[in-house]
mmCIF file of C-alpha atoms and ligand atoms in Angstrom:
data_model
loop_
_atom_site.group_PDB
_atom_site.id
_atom_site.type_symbol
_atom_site.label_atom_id
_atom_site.label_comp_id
_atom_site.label_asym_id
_atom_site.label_seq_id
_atom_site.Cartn_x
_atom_site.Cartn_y
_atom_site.Cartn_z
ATOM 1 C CA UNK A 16 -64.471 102.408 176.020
ATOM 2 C CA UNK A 17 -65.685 101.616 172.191
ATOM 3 C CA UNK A 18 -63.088 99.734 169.980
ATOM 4 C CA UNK A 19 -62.611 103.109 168.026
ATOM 5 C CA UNK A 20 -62.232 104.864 171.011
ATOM 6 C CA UNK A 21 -59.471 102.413 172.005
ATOM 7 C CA UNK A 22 -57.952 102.287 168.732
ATOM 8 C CA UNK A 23 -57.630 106.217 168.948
ATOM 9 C CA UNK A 24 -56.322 106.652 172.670
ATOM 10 C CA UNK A 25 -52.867 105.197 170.705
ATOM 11 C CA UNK A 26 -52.964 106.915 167.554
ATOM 12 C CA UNK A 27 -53.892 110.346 168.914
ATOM 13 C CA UNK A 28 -54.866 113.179 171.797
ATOM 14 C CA UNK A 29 -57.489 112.275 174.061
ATOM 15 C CA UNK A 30 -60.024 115.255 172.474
ATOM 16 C CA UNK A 31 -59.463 113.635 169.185
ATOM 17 C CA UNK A 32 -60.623 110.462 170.541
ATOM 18 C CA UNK A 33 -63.452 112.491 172.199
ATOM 19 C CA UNK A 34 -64.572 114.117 168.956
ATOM 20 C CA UNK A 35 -64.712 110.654 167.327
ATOM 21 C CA UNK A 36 -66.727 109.134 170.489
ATOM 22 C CA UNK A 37 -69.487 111.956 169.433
ATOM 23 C CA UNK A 38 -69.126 111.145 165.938
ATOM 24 C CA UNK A 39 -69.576 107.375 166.541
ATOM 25 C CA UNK A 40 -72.927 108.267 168.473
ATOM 26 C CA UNK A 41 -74.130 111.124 166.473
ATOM 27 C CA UNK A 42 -73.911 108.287 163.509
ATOM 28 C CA UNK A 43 -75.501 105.878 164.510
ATOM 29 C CA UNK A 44 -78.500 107.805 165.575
ATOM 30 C CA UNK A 45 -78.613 108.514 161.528
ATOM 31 C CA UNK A 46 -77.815 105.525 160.394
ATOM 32 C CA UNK A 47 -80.551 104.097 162.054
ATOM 33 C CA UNK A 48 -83.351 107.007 160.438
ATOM 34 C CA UNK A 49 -81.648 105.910 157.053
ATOM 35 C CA UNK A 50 -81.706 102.244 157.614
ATOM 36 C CA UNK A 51 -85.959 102.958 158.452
ATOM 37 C CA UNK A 52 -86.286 104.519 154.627
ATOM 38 C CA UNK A 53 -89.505 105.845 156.291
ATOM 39 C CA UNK A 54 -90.313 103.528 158.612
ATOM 40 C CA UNK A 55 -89.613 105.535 161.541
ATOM 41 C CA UNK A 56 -90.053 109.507 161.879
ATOM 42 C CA UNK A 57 -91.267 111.469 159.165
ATOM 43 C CA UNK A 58 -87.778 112.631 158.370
ATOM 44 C CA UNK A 59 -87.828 111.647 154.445
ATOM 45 C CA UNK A 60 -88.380 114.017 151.290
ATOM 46 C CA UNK A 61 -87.683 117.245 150.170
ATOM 47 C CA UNK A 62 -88.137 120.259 153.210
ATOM 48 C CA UNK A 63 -89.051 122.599 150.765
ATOM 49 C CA UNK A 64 -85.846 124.622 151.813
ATOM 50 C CA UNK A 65 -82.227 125.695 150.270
ATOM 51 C CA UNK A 66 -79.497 125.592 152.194
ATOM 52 C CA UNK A 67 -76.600 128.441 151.985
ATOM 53 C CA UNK A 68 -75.315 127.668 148.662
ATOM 54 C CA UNK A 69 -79.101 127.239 147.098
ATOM 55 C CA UNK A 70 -79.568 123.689 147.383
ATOM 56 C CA UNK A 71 -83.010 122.357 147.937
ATOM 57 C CA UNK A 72 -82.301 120.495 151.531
ATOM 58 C CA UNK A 73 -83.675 117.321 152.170
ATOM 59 C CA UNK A 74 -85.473 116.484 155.732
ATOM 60 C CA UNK A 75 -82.457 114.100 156.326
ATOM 61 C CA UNK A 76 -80.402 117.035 156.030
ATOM 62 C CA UNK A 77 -81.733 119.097 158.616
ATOM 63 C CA UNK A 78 -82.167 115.824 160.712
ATOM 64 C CA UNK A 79 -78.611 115.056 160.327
ATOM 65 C CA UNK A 80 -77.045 118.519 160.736
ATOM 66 C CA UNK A 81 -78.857 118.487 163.859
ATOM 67 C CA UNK A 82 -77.845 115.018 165.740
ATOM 68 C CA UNK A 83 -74.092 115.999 164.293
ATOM 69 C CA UNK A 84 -74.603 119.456 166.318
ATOM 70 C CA UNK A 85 -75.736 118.192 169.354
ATOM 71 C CA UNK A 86 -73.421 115.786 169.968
ATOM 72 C CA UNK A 87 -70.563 117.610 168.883
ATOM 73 C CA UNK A 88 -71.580 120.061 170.954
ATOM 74 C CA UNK A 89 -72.055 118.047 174.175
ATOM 75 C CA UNK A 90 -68.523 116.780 173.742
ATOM 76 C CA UNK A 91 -66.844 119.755 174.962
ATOM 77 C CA UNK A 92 -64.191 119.534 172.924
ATOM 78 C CA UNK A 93 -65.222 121.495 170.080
ATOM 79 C CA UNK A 94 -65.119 125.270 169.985
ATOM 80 C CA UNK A 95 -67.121 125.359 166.824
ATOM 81 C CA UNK A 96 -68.345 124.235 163.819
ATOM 82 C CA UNK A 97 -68.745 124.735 159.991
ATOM 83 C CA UNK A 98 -71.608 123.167 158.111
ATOM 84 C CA UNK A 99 -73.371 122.711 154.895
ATOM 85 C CA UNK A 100 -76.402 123.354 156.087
ATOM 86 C CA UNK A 101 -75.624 126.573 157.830
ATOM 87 C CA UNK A 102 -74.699 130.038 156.253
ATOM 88 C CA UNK A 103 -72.264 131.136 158.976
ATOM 89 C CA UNK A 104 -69.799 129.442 161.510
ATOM 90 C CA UNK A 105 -71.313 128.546 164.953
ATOM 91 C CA UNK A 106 -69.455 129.114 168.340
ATOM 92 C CA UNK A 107 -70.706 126.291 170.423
ATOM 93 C CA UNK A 108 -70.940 128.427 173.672
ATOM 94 C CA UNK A 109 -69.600 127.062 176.778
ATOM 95 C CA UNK A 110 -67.051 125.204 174.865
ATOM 96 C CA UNK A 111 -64.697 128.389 173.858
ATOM 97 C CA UNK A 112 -62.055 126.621 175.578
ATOM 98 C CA UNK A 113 -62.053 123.927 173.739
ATOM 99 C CA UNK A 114 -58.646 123.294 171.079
ATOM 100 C CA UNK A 115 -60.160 122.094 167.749
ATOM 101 C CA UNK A 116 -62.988 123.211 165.327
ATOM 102 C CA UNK A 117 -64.395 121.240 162.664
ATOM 103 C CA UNK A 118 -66.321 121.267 159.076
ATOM 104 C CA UNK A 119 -68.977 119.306 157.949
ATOM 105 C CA UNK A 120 -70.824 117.835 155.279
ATOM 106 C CA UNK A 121 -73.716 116.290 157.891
ATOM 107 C CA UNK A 122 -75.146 114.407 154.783
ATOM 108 C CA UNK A 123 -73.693 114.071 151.434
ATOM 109 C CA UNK A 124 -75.109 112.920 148.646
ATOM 110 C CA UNK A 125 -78.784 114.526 148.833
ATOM 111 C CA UNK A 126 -79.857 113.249 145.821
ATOM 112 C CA UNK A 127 -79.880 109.796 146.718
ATOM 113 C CA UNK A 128 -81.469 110.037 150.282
ATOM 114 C CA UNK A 129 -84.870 108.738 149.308
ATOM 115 C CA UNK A 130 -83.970 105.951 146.711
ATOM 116 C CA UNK A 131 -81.978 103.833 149.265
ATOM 117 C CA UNK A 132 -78.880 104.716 147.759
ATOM 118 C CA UNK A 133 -75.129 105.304 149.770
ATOM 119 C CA UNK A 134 -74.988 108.528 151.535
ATOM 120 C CA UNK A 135 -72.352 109.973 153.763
ATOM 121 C CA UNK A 136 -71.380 112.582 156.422
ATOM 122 C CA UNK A 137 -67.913 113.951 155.776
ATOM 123 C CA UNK A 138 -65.588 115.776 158.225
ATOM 124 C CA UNK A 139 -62.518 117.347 158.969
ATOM 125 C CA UNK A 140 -60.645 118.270 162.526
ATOM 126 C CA UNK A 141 -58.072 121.506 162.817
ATOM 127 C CA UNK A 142 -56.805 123.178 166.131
ATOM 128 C CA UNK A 143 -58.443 126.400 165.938
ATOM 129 C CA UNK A 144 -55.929 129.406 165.543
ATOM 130 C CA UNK A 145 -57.800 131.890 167.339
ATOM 131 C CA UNK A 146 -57.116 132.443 171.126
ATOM 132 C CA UNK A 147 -58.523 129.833 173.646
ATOM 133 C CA UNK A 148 -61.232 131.208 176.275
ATOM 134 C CA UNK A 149 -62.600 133.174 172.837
ATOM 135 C CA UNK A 150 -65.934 132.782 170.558
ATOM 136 C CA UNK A 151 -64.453 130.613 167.084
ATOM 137 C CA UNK A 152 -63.389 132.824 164.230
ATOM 138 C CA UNK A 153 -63.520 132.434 160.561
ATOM 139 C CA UNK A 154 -60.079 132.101 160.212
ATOM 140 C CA UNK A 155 -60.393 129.105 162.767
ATOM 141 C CA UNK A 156 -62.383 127.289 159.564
ATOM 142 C CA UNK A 157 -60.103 129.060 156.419
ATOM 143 C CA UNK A 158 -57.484 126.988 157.021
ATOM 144 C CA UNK A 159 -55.449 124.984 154.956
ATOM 145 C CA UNK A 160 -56.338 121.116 153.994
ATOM 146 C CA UNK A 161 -52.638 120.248 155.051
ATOM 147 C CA UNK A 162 -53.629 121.857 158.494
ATOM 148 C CA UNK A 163 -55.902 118.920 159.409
ATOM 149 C CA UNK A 164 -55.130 117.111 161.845
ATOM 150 C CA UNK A 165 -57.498 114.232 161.581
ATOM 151 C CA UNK A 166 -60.480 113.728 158.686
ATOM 152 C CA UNK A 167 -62.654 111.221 157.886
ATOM 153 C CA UNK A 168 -66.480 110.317 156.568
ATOM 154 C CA UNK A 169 -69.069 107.782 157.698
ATOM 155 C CA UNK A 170 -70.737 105.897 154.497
ATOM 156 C CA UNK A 171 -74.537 104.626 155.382
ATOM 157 C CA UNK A 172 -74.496 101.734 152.919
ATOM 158 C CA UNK A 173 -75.034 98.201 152.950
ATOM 159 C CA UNK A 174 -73.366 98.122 156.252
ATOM 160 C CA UNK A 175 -72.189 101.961 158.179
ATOM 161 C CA UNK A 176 -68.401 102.212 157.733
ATOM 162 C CA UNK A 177 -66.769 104.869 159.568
ATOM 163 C CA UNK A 178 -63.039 105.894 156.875
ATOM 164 C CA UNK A 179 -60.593 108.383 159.420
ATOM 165 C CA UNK A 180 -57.155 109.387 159.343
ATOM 166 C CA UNK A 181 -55.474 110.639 161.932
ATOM 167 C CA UNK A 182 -52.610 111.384 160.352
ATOM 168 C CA UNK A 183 -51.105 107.632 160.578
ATOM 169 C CA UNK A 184 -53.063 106.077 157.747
ATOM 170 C CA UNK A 185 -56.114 105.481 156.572
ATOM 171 C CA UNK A 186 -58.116 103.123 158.806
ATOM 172 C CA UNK A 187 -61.790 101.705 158.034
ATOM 173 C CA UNK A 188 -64.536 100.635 161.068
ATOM 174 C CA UNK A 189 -67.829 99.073 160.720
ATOM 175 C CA UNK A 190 -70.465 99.499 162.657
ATOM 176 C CA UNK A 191 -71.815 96.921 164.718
ATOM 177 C CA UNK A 192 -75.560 98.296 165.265
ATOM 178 C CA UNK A 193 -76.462 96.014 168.368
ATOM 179 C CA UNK A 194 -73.342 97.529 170.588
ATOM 180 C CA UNK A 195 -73.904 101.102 168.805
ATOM 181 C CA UNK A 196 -70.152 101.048 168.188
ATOM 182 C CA UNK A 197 -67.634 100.649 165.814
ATOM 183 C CA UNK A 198 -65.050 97.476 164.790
ATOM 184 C CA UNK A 199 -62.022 98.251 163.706
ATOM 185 C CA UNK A 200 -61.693 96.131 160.158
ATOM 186 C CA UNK A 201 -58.997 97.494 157.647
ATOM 187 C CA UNK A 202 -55.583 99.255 158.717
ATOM 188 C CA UNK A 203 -53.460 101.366 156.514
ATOM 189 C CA UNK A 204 -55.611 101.020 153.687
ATOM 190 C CA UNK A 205 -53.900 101.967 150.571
ATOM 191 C CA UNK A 206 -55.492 103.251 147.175
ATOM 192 C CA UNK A 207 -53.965 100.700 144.661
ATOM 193 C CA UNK A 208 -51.533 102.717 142.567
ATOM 194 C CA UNK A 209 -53.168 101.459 138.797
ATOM 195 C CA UNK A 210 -57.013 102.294 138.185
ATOM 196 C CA UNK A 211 -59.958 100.323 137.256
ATOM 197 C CA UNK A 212 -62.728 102.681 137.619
ATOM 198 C CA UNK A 213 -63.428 106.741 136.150
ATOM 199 C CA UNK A 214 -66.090 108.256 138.495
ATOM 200 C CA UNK A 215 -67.910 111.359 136.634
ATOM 201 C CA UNK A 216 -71.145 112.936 135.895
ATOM 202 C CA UNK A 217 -71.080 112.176 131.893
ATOM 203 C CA UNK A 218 -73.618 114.358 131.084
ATOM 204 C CA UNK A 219 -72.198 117.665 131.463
ATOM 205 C CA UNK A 220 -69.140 115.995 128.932
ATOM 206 C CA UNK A 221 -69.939 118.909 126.231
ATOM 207 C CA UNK A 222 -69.142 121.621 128.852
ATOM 208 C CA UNK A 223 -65.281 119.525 129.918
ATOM 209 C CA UNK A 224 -62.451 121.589 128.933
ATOM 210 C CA UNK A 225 -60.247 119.786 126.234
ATOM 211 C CA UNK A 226 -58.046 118.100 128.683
ATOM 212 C CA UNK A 227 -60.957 116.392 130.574
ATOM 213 C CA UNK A 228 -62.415 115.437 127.345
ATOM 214 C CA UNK A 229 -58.736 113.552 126.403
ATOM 215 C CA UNK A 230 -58.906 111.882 129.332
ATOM 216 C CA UNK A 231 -62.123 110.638 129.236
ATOM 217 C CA UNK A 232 -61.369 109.451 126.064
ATOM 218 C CA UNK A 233 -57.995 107.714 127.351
ATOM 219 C CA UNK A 234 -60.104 106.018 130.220
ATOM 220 C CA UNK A 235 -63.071 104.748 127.371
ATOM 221 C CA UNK A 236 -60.249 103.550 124.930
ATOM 222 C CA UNK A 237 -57.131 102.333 126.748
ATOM 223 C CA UNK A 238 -56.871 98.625 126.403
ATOM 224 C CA UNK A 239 -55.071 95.958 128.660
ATOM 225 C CA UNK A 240 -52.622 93.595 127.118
ATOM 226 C CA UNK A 241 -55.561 90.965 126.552
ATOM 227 C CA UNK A 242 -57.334 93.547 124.377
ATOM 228 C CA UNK A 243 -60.243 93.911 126.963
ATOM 229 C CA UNK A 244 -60.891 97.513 128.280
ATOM 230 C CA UNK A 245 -58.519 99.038 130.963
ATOM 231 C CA UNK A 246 -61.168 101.316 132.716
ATOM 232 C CA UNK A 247 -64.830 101.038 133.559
ATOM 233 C CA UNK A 248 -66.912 103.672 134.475
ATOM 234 C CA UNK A 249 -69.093 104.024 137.842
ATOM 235 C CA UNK A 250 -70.707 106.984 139.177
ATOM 236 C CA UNK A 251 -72.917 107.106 142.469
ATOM 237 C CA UNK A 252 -73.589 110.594 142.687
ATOM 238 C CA UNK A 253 -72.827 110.487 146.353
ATOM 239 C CA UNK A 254 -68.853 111.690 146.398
ATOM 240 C CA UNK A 255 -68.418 109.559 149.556
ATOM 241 C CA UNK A 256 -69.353 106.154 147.858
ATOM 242 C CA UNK A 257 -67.525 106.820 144.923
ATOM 243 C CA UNK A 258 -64.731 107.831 146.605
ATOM 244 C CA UNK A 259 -64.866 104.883 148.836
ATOM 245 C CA UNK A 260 -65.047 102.796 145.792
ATOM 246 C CA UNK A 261 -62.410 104.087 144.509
ATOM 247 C CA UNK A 262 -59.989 103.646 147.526
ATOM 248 C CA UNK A 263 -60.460 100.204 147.728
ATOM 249 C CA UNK A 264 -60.301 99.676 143.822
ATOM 250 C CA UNK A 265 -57.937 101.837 142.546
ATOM 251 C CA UNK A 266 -59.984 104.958 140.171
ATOM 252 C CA UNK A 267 -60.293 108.440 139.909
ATOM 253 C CA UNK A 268 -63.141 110.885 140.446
ATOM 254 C CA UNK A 269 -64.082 114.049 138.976
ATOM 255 C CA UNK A 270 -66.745 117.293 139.496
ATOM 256 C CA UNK A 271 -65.316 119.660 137.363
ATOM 257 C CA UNK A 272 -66.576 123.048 136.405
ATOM 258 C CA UNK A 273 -69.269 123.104 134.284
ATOM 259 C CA UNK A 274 -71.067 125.818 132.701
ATOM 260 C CA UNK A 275 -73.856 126.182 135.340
ATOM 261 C CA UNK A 276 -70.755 125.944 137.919
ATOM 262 C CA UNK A 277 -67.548 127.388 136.872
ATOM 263 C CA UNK A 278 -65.892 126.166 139.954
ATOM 264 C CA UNK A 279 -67.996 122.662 139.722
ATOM 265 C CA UNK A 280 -70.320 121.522 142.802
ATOM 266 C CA UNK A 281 -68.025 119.989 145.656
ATOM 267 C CA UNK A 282 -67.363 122.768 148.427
ATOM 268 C CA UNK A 283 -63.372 122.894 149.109
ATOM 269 C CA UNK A 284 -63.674 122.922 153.116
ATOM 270 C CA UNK A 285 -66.164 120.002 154.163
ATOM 271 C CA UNK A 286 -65.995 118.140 151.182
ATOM 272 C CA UNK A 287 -63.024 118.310 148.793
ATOM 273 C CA UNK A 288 -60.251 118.932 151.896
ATOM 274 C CA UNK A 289 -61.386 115.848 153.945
ATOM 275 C CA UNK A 290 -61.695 113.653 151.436
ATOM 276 C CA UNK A 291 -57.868 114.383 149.579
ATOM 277 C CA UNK A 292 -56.749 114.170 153.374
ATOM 278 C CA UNK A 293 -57.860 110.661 153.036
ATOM 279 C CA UNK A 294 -56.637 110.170 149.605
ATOM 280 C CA UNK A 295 -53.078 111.356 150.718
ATOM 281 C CA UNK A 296 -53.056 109.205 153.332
ATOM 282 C CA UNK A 297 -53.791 106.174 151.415
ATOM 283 C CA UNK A 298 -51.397 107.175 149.190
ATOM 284 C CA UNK A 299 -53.035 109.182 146.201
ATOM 285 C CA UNK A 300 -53.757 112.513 144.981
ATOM 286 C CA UNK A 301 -56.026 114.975 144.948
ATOM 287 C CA UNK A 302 -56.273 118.385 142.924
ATOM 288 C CA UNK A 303 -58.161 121.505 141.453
ATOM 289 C CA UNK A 304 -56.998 120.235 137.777
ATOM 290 C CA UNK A 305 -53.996 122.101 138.373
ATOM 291 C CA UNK A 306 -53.131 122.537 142.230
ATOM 292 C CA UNK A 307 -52.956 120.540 144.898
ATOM 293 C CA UNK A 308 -56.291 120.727 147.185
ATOM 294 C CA UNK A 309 -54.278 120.622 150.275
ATOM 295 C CA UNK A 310 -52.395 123.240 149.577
ATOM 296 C CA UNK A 311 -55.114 125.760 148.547
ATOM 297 C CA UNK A 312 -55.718 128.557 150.804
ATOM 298 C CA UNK A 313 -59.336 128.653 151.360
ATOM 299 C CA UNK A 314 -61.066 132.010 150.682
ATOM 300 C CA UNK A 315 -64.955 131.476 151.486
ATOM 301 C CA UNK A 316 -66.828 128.893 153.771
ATOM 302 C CA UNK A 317 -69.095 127.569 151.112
ATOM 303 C CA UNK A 318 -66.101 127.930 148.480
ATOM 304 C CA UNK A 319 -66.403 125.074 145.766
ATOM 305 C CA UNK A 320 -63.712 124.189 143.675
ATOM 306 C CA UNK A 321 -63.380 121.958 141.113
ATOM 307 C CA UNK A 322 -62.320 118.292 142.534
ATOM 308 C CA UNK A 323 -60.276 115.526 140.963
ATOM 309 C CA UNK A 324 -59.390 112.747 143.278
ATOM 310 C CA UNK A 325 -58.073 109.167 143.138
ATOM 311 C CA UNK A 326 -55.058 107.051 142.414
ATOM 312 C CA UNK A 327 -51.219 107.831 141.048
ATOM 313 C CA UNK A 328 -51.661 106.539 137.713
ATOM 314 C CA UNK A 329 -54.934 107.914 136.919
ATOM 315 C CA UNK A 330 -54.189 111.289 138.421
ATOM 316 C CA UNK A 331 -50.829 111.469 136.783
ATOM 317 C CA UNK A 332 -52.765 110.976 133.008
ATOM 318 C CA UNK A 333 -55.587 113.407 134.023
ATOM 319 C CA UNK A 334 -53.041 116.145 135.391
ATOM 320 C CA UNK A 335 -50.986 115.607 131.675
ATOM 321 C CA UNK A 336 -53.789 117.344 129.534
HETATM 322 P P1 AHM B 29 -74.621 117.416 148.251
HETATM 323 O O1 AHM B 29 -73.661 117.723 149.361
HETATM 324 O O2 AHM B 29 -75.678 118.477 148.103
HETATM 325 O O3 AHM B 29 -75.204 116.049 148.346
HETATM 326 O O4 AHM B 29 -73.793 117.542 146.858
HETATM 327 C C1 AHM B 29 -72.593 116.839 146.679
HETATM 328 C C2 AHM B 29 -72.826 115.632 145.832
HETATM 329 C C3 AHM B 29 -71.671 114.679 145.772
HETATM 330 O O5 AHM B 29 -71.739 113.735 146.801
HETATM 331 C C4 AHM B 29 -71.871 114.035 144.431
HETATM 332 O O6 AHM B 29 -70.704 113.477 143.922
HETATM 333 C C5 AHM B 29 -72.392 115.158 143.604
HETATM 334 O O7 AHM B 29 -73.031 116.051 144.497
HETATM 335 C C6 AHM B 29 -73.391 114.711 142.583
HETATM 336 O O8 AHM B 29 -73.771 115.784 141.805
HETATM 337 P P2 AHM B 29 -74.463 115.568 140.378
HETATM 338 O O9 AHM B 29 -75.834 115.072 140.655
HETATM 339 O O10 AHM B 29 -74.453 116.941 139.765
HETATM 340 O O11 AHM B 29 -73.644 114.598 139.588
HETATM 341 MG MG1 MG B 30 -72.168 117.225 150.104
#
């Protein structure tokens, strides 16, 4: 039995622990392809492909969406599965008697695959509504955030760190590489309730609605006591290491919709939903501009929404305007 596996077999049901054990192993296998930047496989690049929503996929993509697959799959305790990388829901045959479904981002942040940048794999666990003994249905994946009932991502950095909730907290695992498992090293992590940090992609600032563009003026002006500047700004472009940075620092981050995306770029089921999951549970918010992510009721599997996520205080002054 793993660490996380250990950790898990007192925080929730056996499958749960079981659809983490595939995770851990399904991540690893990609964390060592992104550790190799090349080195290994010829699995880096562009694949000359889009995926469902029209993005240009990268070969880690396809790479990724595959190991996730397979051993999510060979876990038997997943009826299904929802992923970027494929148009339509997939009944993982064999296992239709199998309690929970889940969505995935196999590998977020695209862009910076190939430049040695952080890059993630986000997730999120429901019991599937449709009846047992059945094929998975869409309604099994249009469920509400709230309905999770464990979320998490894995962030191929410096070091792999596995970020889950189960419901109980937000918990953060490293992964030791030599034992191809992970060790459990921050409990109840909680997003500090002041900011330091705005998370945004500045160049589309002309197409913000007014109230973004206050805000981002609050964050560029507001001064501490000292007279030095409140807020910095940091932005990735992977929305798992921003987040992450964010968690542990206290700041918000924002895709909103633009005019070449009226609902913004972050997809509400794999992306936005796990991720304010996570912020709840560390105690901060996560919204549309207006409502609250979790609560939204989901109408299409590649649905994007726009996405503003982070800490009390910051939320609270960009949910004023
Ligand atoms: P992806 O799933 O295709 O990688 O897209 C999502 C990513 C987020 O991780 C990131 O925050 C955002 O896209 C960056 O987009 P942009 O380059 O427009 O700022
Ligand atoms: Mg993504």
């Amino acid at each position: 039995m793993t660490e996380l596996n250990e950790f898990l077999s007192t925080e929730t049901t056996l499958e749960i622990a079981k659809i983490f054990s595939a995770i851990e192993q399904a991540s690893f296998i990609v964390s060592k392809e992104v550790w190799y930047q090349g080195l290994g496989d010829d699995i880096m690049g562009a694949r000359g492909t889009e995926n469902s929503t029209g993005d240009q996929q990268q070969k880690l993509d396809v790479y990724a969406d595959s190991v996730f697959e397979r051993a999510l799959r060979k876990s038997g305790v997943i009826a299904g599965w929802a992923s970027e990388e494929s148009d339509e829901i997939v009944s993982f045959e064999g296992n239709e008697d199998a309690s929970h479904v889940i969505v995935i981002d196999p590998l977020d942040g695209s862009s910076n695959i190939d430049v040695n940048v952080a890059i993630g794999t986000i997730f999120g666990i429901y019991e599937r509504v449709s009846p047992h003994g059945t094929p998975v249905e869409l309604r099994d994946f249009l469920q509400k955030g709230r309905k999770q009932v464990a979320a998490g991502y894995v962030m191929y950095s410096v070091s792999t760190q596995m970020v889950l909730s189960t419901g109980h907290g937000v918990h953060i695992f490293t992964l030791e590489p030599w034992k191809r498992s992970y060790h459990r090293v921050l409990d109840h992590v909680k997003m500090p309730y002041e900011g330091r940090v705005y998370s945004i992609n500045e160049v589309n600032f002309e197409d913000f609605d007014e109230g973004l563009k206050r805000f981002i003026h609050y964050c560029q002006n507001k001064k501490r006591a000292n007279g030095k500047r409140q807020y910095t700004g940091r932005y990735i472009g992977s929305l798992v290491a921003d987040f992450h940075r964010n968690l542990l620092r206290g700041g918000i981050y924002v895709y909103p919709g633009i005019e070449e995306a009226p609902n913004g770029k972050i997809r509400l089921l794999y992306e936005c939903n796990p991720i304010a999951y996570l912020a709840e549970q560390s105690g901060g918010q996560a919204t549309d501009g207006s409502q609250v992510i979790l609560d939204m009721e989901p109408i299409e599997l590649h649905q994007r929404v726009p996405f503003y996520v982070g800490c009390n205080e910051m939320m609270n002054e960009a949910m004023r305007t």
